[in-house]
Coordinates of C-alpha atoms in Angstrom, one line a residue:
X1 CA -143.1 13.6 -29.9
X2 CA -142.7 16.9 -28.2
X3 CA -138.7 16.1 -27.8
X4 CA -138.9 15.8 -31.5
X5 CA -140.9 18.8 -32.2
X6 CA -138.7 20.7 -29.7
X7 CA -135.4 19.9 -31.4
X8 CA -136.7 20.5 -35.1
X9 CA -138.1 24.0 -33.7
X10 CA -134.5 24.5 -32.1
X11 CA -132.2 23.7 -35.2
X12 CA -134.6 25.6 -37.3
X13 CA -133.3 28.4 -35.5
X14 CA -130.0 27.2 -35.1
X15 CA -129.1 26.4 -38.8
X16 CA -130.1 30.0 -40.1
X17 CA -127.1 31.8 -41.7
X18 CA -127.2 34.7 -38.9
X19 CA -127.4 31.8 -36.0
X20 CA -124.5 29.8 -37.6
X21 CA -122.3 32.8 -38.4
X22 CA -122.6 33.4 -34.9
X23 CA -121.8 30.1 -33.5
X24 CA -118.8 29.8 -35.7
X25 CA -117.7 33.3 -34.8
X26 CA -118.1 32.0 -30.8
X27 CA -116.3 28.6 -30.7
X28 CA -113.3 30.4 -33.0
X29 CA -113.4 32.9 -30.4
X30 CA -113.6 31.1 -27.7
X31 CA -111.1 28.5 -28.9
X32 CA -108.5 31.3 -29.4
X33 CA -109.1 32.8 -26.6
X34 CA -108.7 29.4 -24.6
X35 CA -105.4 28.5 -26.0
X36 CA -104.0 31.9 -24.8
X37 CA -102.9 31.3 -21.5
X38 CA -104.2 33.5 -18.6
X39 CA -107.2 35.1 -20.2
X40 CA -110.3 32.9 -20.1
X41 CA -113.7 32.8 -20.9
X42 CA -115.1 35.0 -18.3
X43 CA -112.9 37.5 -19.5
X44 CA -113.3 37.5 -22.8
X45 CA -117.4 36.9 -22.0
X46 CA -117.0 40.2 -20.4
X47 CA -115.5 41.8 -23.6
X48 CA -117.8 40.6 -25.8
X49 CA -120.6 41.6 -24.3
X50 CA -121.3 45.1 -25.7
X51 CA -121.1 43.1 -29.2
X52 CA -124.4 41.5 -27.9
X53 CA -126.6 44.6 -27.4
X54 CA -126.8 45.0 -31.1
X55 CA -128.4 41.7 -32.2
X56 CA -131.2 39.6 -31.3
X57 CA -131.1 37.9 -28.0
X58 CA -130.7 34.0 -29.1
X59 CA -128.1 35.3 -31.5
X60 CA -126.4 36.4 -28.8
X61 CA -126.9 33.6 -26.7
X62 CA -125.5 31.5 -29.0
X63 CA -122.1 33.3 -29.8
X64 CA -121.5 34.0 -25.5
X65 CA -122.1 30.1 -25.0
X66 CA -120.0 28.9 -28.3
X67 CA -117.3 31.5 -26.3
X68 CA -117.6 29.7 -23.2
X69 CA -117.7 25.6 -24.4
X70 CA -115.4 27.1 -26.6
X71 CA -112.6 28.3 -24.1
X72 CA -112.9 24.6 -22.4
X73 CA -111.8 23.2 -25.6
X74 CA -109.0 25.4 -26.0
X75 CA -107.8 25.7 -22.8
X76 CA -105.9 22.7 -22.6
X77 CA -103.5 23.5 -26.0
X78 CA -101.5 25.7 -23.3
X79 CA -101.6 23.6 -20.4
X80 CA -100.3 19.9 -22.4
X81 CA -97.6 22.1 -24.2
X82 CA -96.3 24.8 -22.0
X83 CA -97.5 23.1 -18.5
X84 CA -99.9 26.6 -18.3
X85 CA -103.6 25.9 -17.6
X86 CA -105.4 28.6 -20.4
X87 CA -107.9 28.8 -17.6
X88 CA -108.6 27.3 -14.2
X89 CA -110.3 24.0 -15.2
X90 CA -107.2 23.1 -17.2
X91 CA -105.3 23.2 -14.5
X92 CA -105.5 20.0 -13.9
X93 CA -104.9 18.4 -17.6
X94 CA -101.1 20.1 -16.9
X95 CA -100.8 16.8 -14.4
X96 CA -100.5 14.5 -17.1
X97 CA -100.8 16.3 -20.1
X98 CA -97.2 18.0 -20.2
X99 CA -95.3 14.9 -18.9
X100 CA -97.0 13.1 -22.5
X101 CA -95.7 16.2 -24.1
X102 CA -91.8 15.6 -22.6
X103 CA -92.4 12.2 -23.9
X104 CA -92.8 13.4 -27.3
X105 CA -97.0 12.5 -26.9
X106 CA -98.2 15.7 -27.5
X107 CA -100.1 15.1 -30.6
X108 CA -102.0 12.4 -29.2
X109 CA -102.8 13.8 -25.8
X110 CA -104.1 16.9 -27.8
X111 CA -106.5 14.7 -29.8
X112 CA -107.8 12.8 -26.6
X113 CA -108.7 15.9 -24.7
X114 CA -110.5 17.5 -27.8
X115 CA -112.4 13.9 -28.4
X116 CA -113.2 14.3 -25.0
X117 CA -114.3 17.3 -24.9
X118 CA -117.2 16.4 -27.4
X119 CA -118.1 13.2 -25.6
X120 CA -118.7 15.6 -22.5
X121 CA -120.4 17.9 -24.1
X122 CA -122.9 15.6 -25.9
X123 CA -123.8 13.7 -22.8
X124 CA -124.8 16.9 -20.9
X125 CA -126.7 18.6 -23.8
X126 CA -129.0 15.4 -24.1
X127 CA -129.0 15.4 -21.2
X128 CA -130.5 19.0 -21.0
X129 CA -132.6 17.9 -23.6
X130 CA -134.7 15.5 -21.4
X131 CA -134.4 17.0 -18.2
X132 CA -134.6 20.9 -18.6
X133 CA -138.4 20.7 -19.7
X134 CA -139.4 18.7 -16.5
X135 CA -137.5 20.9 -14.0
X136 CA -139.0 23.7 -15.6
X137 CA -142.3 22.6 -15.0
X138 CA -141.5 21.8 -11.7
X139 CA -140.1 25.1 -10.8
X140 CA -143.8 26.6 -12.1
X141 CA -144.8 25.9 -8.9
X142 CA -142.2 27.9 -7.5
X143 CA -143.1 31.2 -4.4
X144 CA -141.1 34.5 -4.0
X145 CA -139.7 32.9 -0.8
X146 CA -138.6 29.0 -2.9
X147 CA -136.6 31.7 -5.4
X148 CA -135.2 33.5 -2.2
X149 CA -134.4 30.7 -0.5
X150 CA -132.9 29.1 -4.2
X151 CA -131.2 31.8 -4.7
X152 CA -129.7 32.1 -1.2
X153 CA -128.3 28.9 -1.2
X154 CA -126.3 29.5 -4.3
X155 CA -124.7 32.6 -2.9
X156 CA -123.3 30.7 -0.4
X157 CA -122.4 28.1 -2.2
X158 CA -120.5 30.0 -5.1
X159 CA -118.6 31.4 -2.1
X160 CA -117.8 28.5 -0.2
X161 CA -116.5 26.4 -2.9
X162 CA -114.7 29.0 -4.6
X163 CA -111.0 29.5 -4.8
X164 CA -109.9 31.1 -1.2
X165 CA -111.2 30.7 2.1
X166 CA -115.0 30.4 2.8
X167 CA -114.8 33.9 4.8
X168 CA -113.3 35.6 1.5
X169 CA -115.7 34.4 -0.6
X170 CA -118.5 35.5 1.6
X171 CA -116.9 38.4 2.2
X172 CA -117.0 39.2 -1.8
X173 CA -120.7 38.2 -2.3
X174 CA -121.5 40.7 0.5
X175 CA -119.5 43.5 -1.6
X176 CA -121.5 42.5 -4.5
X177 CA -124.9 42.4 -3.0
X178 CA -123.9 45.7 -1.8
X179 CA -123.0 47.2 -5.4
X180 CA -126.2 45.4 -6.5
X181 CA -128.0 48.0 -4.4
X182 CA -126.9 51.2 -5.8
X183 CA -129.1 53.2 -8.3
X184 CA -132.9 53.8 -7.9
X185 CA -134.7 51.3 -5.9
X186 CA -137.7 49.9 -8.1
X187 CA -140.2 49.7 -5.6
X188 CA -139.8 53.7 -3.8
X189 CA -138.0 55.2 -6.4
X190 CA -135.4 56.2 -3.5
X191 CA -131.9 56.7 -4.7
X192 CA -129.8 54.8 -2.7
X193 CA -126.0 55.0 -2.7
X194 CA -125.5 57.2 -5.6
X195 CA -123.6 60.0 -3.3
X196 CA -125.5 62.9 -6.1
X197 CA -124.2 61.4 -9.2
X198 CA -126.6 61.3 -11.9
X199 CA -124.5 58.5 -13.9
X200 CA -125.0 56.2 -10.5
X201 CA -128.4 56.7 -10.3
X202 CA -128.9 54.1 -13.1
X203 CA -127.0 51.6 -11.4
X204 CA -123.9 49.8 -11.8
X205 CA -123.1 48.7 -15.3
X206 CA -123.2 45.4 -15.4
X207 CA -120.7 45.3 -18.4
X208 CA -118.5 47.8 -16.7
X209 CA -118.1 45.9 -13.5
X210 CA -117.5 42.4 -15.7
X211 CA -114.9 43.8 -17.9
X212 CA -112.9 45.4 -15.2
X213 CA -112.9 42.9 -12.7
X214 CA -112.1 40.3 -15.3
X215 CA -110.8 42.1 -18.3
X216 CA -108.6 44.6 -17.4
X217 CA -107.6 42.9 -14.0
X218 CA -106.5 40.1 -16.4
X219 CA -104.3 41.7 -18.4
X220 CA -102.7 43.2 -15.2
X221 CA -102.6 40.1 -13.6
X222 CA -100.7 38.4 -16.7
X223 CA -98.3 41.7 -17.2
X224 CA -97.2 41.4 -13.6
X225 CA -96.5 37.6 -13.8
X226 CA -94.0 37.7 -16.4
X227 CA -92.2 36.5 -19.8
X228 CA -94.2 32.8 -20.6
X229 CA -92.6 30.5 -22.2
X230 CA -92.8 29.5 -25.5
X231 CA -93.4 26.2 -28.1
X232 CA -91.9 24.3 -31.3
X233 CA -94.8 24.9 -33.4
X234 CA -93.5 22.5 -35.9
X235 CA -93.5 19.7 -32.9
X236 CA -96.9 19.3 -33.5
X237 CA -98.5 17.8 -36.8
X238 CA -101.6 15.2 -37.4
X239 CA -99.9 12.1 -38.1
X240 CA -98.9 12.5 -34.8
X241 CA -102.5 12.8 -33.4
X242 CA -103.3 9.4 -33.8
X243 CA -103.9 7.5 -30.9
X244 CA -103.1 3.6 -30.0
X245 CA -105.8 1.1 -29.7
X246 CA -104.4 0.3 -26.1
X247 CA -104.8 4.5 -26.0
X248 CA -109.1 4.2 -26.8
X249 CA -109.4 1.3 -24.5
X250 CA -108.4 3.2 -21.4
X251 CA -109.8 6.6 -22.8
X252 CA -113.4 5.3 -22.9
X253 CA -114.3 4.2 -19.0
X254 CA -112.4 7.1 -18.1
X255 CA -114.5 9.3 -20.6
X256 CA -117.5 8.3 -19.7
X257 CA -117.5 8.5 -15.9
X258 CA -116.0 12.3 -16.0
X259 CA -119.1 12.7 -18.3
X260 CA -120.9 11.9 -15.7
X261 CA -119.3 13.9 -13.3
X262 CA -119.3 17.1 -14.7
X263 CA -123.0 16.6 -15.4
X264 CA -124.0 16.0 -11.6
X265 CA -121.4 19.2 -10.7
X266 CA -122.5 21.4 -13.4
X267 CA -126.1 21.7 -12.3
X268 CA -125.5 22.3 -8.8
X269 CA -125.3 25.9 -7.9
X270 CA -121.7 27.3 -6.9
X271 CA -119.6 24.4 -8.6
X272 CA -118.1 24.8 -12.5
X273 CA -115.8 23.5 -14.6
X274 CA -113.0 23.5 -12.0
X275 CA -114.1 21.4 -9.5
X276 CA -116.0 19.0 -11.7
X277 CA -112.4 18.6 -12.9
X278 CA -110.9 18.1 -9.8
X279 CA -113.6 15.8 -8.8
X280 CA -112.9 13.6 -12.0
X281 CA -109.6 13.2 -11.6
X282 CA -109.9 12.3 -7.8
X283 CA -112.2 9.6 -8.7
X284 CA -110.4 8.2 -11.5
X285 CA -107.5 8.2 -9.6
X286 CA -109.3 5.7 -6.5
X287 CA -110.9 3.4 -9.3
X288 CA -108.0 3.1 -11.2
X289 CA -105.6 0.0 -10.7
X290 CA -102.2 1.7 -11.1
X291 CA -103.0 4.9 -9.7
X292 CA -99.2 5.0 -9.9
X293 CA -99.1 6.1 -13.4
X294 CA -101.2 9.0 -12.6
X295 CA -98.7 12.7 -13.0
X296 CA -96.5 10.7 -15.3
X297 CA -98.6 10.6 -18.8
X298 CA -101.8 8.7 -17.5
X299 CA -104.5 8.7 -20.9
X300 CA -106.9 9.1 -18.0
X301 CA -105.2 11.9 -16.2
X302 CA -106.5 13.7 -19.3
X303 CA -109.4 12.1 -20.7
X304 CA -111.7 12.3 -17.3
X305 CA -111.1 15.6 -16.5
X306 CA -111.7 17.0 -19.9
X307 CA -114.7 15.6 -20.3
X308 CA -116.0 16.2 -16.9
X309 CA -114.7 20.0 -17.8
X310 CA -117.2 20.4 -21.1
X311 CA -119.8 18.1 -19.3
X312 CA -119.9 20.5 -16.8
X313 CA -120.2 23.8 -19.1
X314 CA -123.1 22.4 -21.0
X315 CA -125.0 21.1 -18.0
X316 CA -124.7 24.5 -15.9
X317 CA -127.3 25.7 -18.6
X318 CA -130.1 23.6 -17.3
X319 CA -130.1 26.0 -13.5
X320 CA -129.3 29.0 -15.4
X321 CA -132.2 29.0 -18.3
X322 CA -134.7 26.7 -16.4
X323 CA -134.8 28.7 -13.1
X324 CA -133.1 32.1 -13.8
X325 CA -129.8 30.8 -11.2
X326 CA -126.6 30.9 -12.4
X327 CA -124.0 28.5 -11.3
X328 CA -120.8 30.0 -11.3
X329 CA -119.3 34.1 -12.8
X330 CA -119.9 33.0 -16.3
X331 CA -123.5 31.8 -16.2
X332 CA -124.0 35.2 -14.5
X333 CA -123.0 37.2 -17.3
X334 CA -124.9 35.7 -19.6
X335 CA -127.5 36.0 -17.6
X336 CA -127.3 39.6 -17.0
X337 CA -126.8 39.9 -20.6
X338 CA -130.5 38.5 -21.0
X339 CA -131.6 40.7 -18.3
X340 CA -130.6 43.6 -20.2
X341 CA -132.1 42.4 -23.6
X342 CA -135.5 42.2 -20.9
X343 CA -135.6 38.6 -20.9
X344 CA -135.5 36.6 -17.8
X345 CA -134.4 33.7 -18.1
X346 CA -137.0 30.9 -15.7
X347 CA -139.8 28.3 -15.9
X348 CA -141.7 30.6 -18.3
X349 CA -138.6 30.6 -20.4
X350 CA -139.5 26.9 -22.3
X351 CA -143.2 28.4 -22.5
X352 CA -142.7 32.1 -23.8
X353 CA -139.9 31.8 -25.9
X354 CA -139.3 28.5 -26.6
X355 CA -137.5 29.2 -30.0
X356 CA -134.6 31.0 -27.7
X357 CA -134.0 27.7 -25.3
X358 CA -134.4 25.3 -28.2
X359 CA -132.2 27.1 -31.1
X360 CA -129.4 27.7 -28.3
X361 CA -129.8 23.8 -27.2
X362 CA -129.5 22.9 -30.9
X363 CA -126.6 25.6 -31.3
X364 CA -124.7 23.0 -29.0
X365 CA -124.7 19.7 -30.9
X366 CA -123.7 22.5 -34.0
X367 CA -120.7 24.3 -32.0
X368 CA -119.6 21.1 -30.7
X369 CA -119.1 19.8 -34.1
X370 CA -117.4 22.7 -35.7
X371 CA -115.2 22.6 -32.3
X372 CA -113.9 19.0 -33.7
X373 CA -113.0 20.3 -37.2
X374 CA -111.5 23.7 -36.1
X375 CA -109.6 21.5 -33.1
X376 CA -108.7 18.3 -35.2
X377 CA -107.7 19.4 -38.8
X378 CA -106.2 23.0 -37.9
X379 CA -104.6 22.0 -34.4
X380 CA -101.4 23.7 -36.1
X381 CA -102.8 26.9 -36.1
X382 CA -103.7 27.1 -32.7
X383 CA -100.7 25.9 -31.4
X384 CA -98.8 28.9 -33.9
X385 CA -101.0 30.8 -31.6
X386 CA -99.1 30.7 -28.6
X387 CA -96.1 32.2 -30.5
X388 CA -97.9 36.1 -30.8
X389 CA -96.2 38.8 -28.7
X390 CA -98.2 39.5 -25.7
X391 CA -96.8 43.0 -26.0
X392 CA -99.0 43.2 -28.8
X393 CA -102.2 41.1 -27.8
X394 CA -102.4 43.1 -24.3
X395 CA -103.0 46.9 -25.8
X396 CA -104.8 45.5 -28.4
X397 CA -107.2 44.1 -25.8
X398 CA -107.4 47.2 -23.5
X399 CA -108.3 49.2 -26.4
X400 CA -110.9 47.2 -27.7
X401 CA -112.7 46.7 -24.1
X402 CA -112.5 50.4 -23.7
X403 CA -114.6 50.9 -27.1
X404 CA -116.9 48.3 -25.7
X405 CA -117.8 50.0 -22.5
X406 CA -118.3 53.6 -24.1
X407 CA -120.0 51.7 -26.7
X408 CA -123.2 50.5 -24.5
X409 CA -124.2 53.9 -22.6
X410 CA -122.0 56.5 -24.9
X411 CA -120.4 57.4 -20.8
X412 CA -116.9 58.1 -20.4
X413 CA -118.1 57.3 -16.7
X414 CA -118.5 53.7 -17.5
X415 CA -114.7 53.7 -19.3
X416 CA -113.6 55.1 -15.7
X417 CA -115.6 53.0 -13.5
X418 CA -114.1 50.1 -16.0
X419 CA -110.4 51.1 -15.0
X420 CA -111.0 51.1 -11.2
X421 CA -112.6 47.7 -11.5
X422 CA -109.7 46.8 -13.2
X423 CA -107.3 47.7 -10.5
X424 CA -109.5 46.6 -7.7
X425 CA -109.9 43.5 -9.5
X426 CA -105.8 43.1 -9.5
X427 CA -105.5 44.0 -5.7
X428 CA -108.0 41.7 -4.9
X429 CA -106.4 38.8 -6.7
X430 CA -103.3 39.7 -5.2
X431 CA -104.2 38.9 -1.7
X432 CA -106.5 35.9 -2.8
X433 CA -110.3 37.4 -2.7
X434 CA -111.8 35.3 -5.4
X435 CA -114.0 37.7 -8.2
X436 CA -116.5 35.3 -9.2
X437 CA -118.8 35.4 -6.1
X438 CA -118.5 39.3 -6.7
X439 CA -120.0 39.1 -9.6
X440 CA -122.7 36.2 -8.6
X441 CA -123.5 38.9 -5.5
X442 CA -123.8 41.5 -7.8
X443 CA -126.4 40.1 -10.5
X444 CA -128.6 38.2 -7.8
X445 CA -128.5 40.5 -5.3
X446 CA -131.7 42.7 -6.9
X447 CA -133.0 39.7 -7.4
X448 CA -133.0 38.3 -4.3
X449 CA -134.3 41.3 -2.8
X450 CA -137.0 41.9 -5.2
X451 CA -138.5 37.9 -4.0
X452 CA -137.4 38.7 -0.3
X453 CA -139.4 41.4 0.0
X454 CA -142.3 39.9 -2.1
X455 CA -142.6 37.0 -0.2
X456 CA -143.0 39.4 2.9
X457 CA -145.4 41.6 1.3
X458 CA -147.6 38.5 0.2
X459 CA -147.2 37.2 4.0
X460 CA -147.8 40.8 5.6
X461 CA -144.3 40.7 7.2
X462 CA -144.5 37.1 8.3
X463 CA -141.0 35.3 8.5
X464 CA -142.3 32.2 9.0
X465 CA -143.5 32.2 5.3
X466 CA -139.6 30.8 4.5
X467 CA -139.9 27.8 6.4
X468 CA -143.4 27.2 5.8
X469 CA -142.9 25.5 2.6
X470 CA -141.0 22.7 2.2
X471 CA -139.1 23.7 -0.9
X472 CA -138.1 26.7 0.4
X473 CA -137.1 24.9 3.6
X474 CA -135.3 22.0 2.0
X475 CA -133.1 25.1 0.2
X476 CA -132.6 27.3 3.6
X477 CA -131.4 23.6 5.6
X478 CA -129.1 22.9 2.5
X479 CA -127.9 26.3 3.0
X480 CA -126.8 26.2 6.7
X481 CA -125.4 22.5 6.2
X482 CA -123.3 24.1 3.5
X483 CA -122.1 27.0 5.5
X484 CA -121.6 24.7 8.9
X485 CA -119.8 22.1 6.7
X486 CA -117.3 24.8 5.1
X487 CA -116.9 27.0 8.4
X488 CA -116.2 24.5 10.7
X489 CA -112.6 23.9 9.8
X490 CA -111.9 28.2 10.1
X491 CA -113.5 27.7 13.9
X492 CA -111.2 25.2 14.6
X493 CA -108.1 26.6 12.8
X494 CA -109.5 30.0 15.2
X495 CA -109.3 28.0 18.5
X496 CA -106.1 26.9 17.7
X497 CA -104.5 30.1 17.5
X498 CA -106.6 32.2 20.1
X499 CA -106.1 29.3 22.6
X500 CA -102.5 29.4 23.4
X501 CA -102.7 33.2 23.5
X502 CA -105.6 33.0 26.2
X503 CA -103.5 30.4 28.0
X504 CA -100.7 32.7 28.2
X505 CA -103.0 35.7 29.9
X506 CA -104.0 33.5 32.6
X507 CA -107.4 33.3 31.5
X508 CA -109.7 30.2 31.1
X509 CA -112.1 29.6 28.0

C-alpha cells in the first residue's frame, strides 16, 4: 500500500500543467539535442542549468532528467544514419545500426532502438520504484566516515573506468578536488586559494565550470573536427518503420537482458550509459549463436545496447537521490543543481520531501511515453534535423550559454571564467584527459571533506574510525581492489619500458 500511496503522491505532482510543460519541454530538448551529433546531454545539461534557478526544484528536476533520458533516445538518429554516435553511448549502435541503414533498414532499425529505449527505461524506473525506498532506509544508518569512504570509492571509480588511462582520470579528479577547495572554507572561514579576488572567494561556479568544460569545449571540439556529413531526409518515412515478425522475435531476449544490464551498471558508482552499452553488446555477442552476423545489421547489435543505454540512465537515479552520490558527470550536475536550490539530495530525501523523489519518479513513466510519440510519429522531423547549418547552430549556442552564465550571479567574471573552461576543456580533450571525473572531483570534493573531517572530529583524530565499521571498510577494500585491479596493467606496461633501458646502463633491478 505505501508503493501505491507513493506513486499516486508522485503523479499528482507529475501530471500538474507546470510539471508536464516541463517534462515535455526536457525530452523535446533533449531529443533534439541527442540527434545533433557531437553535443550531448552533459552539455546541454550544463546550458540549461541557469534556466533552473528560476523555478521550483522538482520542476527543475524533472526537465534536467527528461534532457538527459531524453538525449539517450535521440542519440542514436545520428549514429544508424550518418555512422556518428550523437553521444558516447551511441557509439556503439553505429556497429550495426548504419550497415541496416546501407541496406535500406533504416526505418526499422530506428523504430527498434526507440522501442528499446522505453523497454529499458521502464524496467529501471520500477525498478527504482521498489528498491530506492529500501536503500534509503538502509543508508539512514549511514556515519561521516560510511559517506567518506562511499564517496571515495566513487572518485576512483569514475576515474578508472572513464575514457583514458586510469592515471589521467585520477589525475583530473585531483584537479577537481582541488578547484572544489577554493572560496571560503565553512568551518574557519579561511579564504583559501582565492589569490585576493573577491569574485573567488565565493567559490567556483558550479555552472561556470559545467558549461565551459562541456559547452563551450564542445562546440570547439566539433568546429575543429570538420564538415559532417549529411542525410536524404526523404529516405526515411513510417511505413518503413515497421518491423518483421522474425525482427520482434530476436529483439525481445536481446531487449530484455541489456535491460538488465544497464540496470546492474547504472547504479554502481563510476559506470554510465557507455559502458553498460559496451557491456550489452559484449554479452549478446558470447550468447548469441551466429555471433557472425554481429557489425553487419544484427537486430541485436542494436536492440541490447539501447536498452541497456536508457536502463542505465534511469537506474543511476537510485545512488544519486538515495545517498547524495552521483554516478557519472551528469548525475553531478544535477546534483549540484539541487545543492544550489539547498536540497541535498540522501536518505532524508524519501522522508523530507517525498513529493520531489516521487513526482520526478512518476515524471519518468510520463517522459518516456511522450519520448514514443515525439520519436515514432514525428521521426521525419528529427531526421530534417540533421540538415541545419552548424554554422548557424554553433553561435547560436555560444550566445545563449554566455546569457546563462551572467544570468545566475549578474558577474562578467563568471562569462570569463566560462571561456577559459572552455579552452582548457578543448586542450584537455585534445591530448585525452577525460572531463567527467573533473567535474565528479569538483562537486564531491567539499563533500568529502566536510564527512572526512567530521568523522575525525567525532573520533578526536582517530583514523582507525574508517576501518572500524564494516560498511565503511567494505567501501575502502572495494576501493583499493578497484585501483590495484585498473593500475596493474600501467606497472607492467612501466617495467616493460624502464627495463630494457636499465639493462642497457649496466644496472640490475
Amino acid at each position: 500500500m505505501d508503493t501505491l500511496s507513493n506513486l499516486a503522491l508522485g503523479f499528482g505532482v507529475a501530471l500538474q500543467p507546470s510539471s508536464l510543460a516541463f517534462c515535455l519541454l526536457g525530452v523535446t530538448l533533449g531529443t533534439f539535442i541527442g540527434v545533433l551529433p557531437g553535443i550531448g546531454a552533459l552539455a546541454t545539461i550544463s546550458m540549461c542549468l541557469p534556466l533552473t534557478f528560476y523555478v521550483e526544484p522538482t520542476q527543475a528536476l524533472i526537465m534536467l532528467a527528461g534532457i538527459f533520458y531524453g538525449a539517450q533516445y535521440g542519440s542514436s538518429t545520428a549514429s544508424i544514419l550518418l555512422n556518428l554516435p550523437g553521444s558516447a553511448p551511441a557509439a556503439i549502435t553505429c556497429l550495426d545500426g548504419y550497415p541496416m541503414a546501407r541496406q535500406g533498414r533504416a526505418g526499422i532499425a530506428l523504430m527498434i532502438t526507440t522501442i528499446a529505449s522505453f523497454i529499458g527505461g521502464s524496467f529501471s524506473i520500477v525498478l527504482m520504484i521498489f528498491f530506492a525506498p529500501v536503500l534509503a532506509d538502509f543508508a539512514v544508518s549511514f556515519s561521516s566516515a560510511d559517506y567518506f569512504s562511499i564517496m571515495l570509492l566513487a572518485l576512483c571509480a569514475a576515474s578508472t573506468l572513464s575514457t583514458g588511462s586510469v592515471l589521467q582520470g585520477l589525475a583530473m579528479v585531483a584537479v577537481g578536488l582541488l578547484l572544489g577547495m577554493v572560496g571560503t572554507d565553512i568551518n574557519s572561514g579561511v579564504a583559501r586559494y582565492t589569490f585576493g579576488s573577491v569574485e573567488m572567494s565565493e567559490g567556483i561556479s558550479l555552472v561556470a565550470l559545467a558549461m565551459g568544460l562541456f559547452g563551450v569545449s564542445e562546440i570547439l571540439t566539433n568546429l575543429a573536427g570538420g564538415a559532417i556529413p549529411r542525410v536524404d531526409a526523404k529516405a526515411v518515412t513510417l511505413r518503413s518503420m515497421i518491423p518483421s515478425r522474425a525482427d520482434m522475435r530476436r529483439f525481445w531476449p536481446a531487449a530484455a537482458r541489456g535491460s538488465g544490464v544497464g540496470a546492474l551498471v547504472g547504479m554502481l558508482p563510476g559506470t554510465g550509459p557507455t559502458i553498460a552499452s559496451f557491456m550489452s553488446y559484449s554479452l549478446e555477442k558470447r550468447v548469441s549463436k551466429t555471433p557472425e552476423i554481429f557489425g553487419h545489421g544484427a537486430i541485436e547489435g542494436i536492440s541490447s545496447p539501447e536498452a541497456a543505454n536508457n536502463s542505465s540512465v534511469q537506474a543511476a537515479f537510485i545512488p544519486t537521490l538515495t545517498l547524495g552520490i552521483p554516478g557519472d558527470g551528469i548525475m553531478a550536475v544535477m546534483l549540484g543543481g539541487l545543492l544550489i536550490h539547498g536540497i541535498t539530495p540522501g536518505p532524508q530525501l524519501l522522508t523530507n520531501q517525498p513529493d520531489l523523489f516521487w513526482g520526478v519518479v512518476a515524471s519518468f513513466w510520463i517522459g518516456n511515453i511522450l519520448l514514443l510519440v515525439l520519436n515514432i510519429p514525428l521521426i521525419g522531423v528529427w531526421v530534417r534535423l540533421l540538415t541545419v547549418p552548424y554554422n548557424i547552430l554553433y553561435p547560436a549556442m555560444l550566445f545563449f550559454i554566455c546569457i546563462g552564465v551572467y544570468s545566475v550571479n549578474n558577474s562578467t567574471f563568471d562569462v570569463l571564467l566560462t571561456l577559459i573552461f572552455g579552452v582548457c576543456g578543448f586542450v584537455l580533450a585534445r591530448f585525452g584527459y577525460p572531463a567527467a571525473p573533473l567535474l565528479l572531483g569538483f562537486v564531491l570534493g567539499p563533500l568529502l571533506e566536510e564527512h572526512f573531517r567530521r568523522a575525525l572530529l567525532l573520533s578526536r583524530g582517530d583514523l582507525t574510525v574508517f576501518v572500524e565499521r564494516p560498511i565503511s571498510l567494505a567501501f575502502l577494500i572495494a576501493t583499493v581492489a578497484i585501483l590495484v585491479f585498473s593500475l596493474g596493467p600501467v606497472h607492467r606496461l612501466m617495467r616493460k619500458v624502464r627495463l630494457p633501458r636499465l639493462r642497457r646502463s649496466g644496472i640490475n633491478e
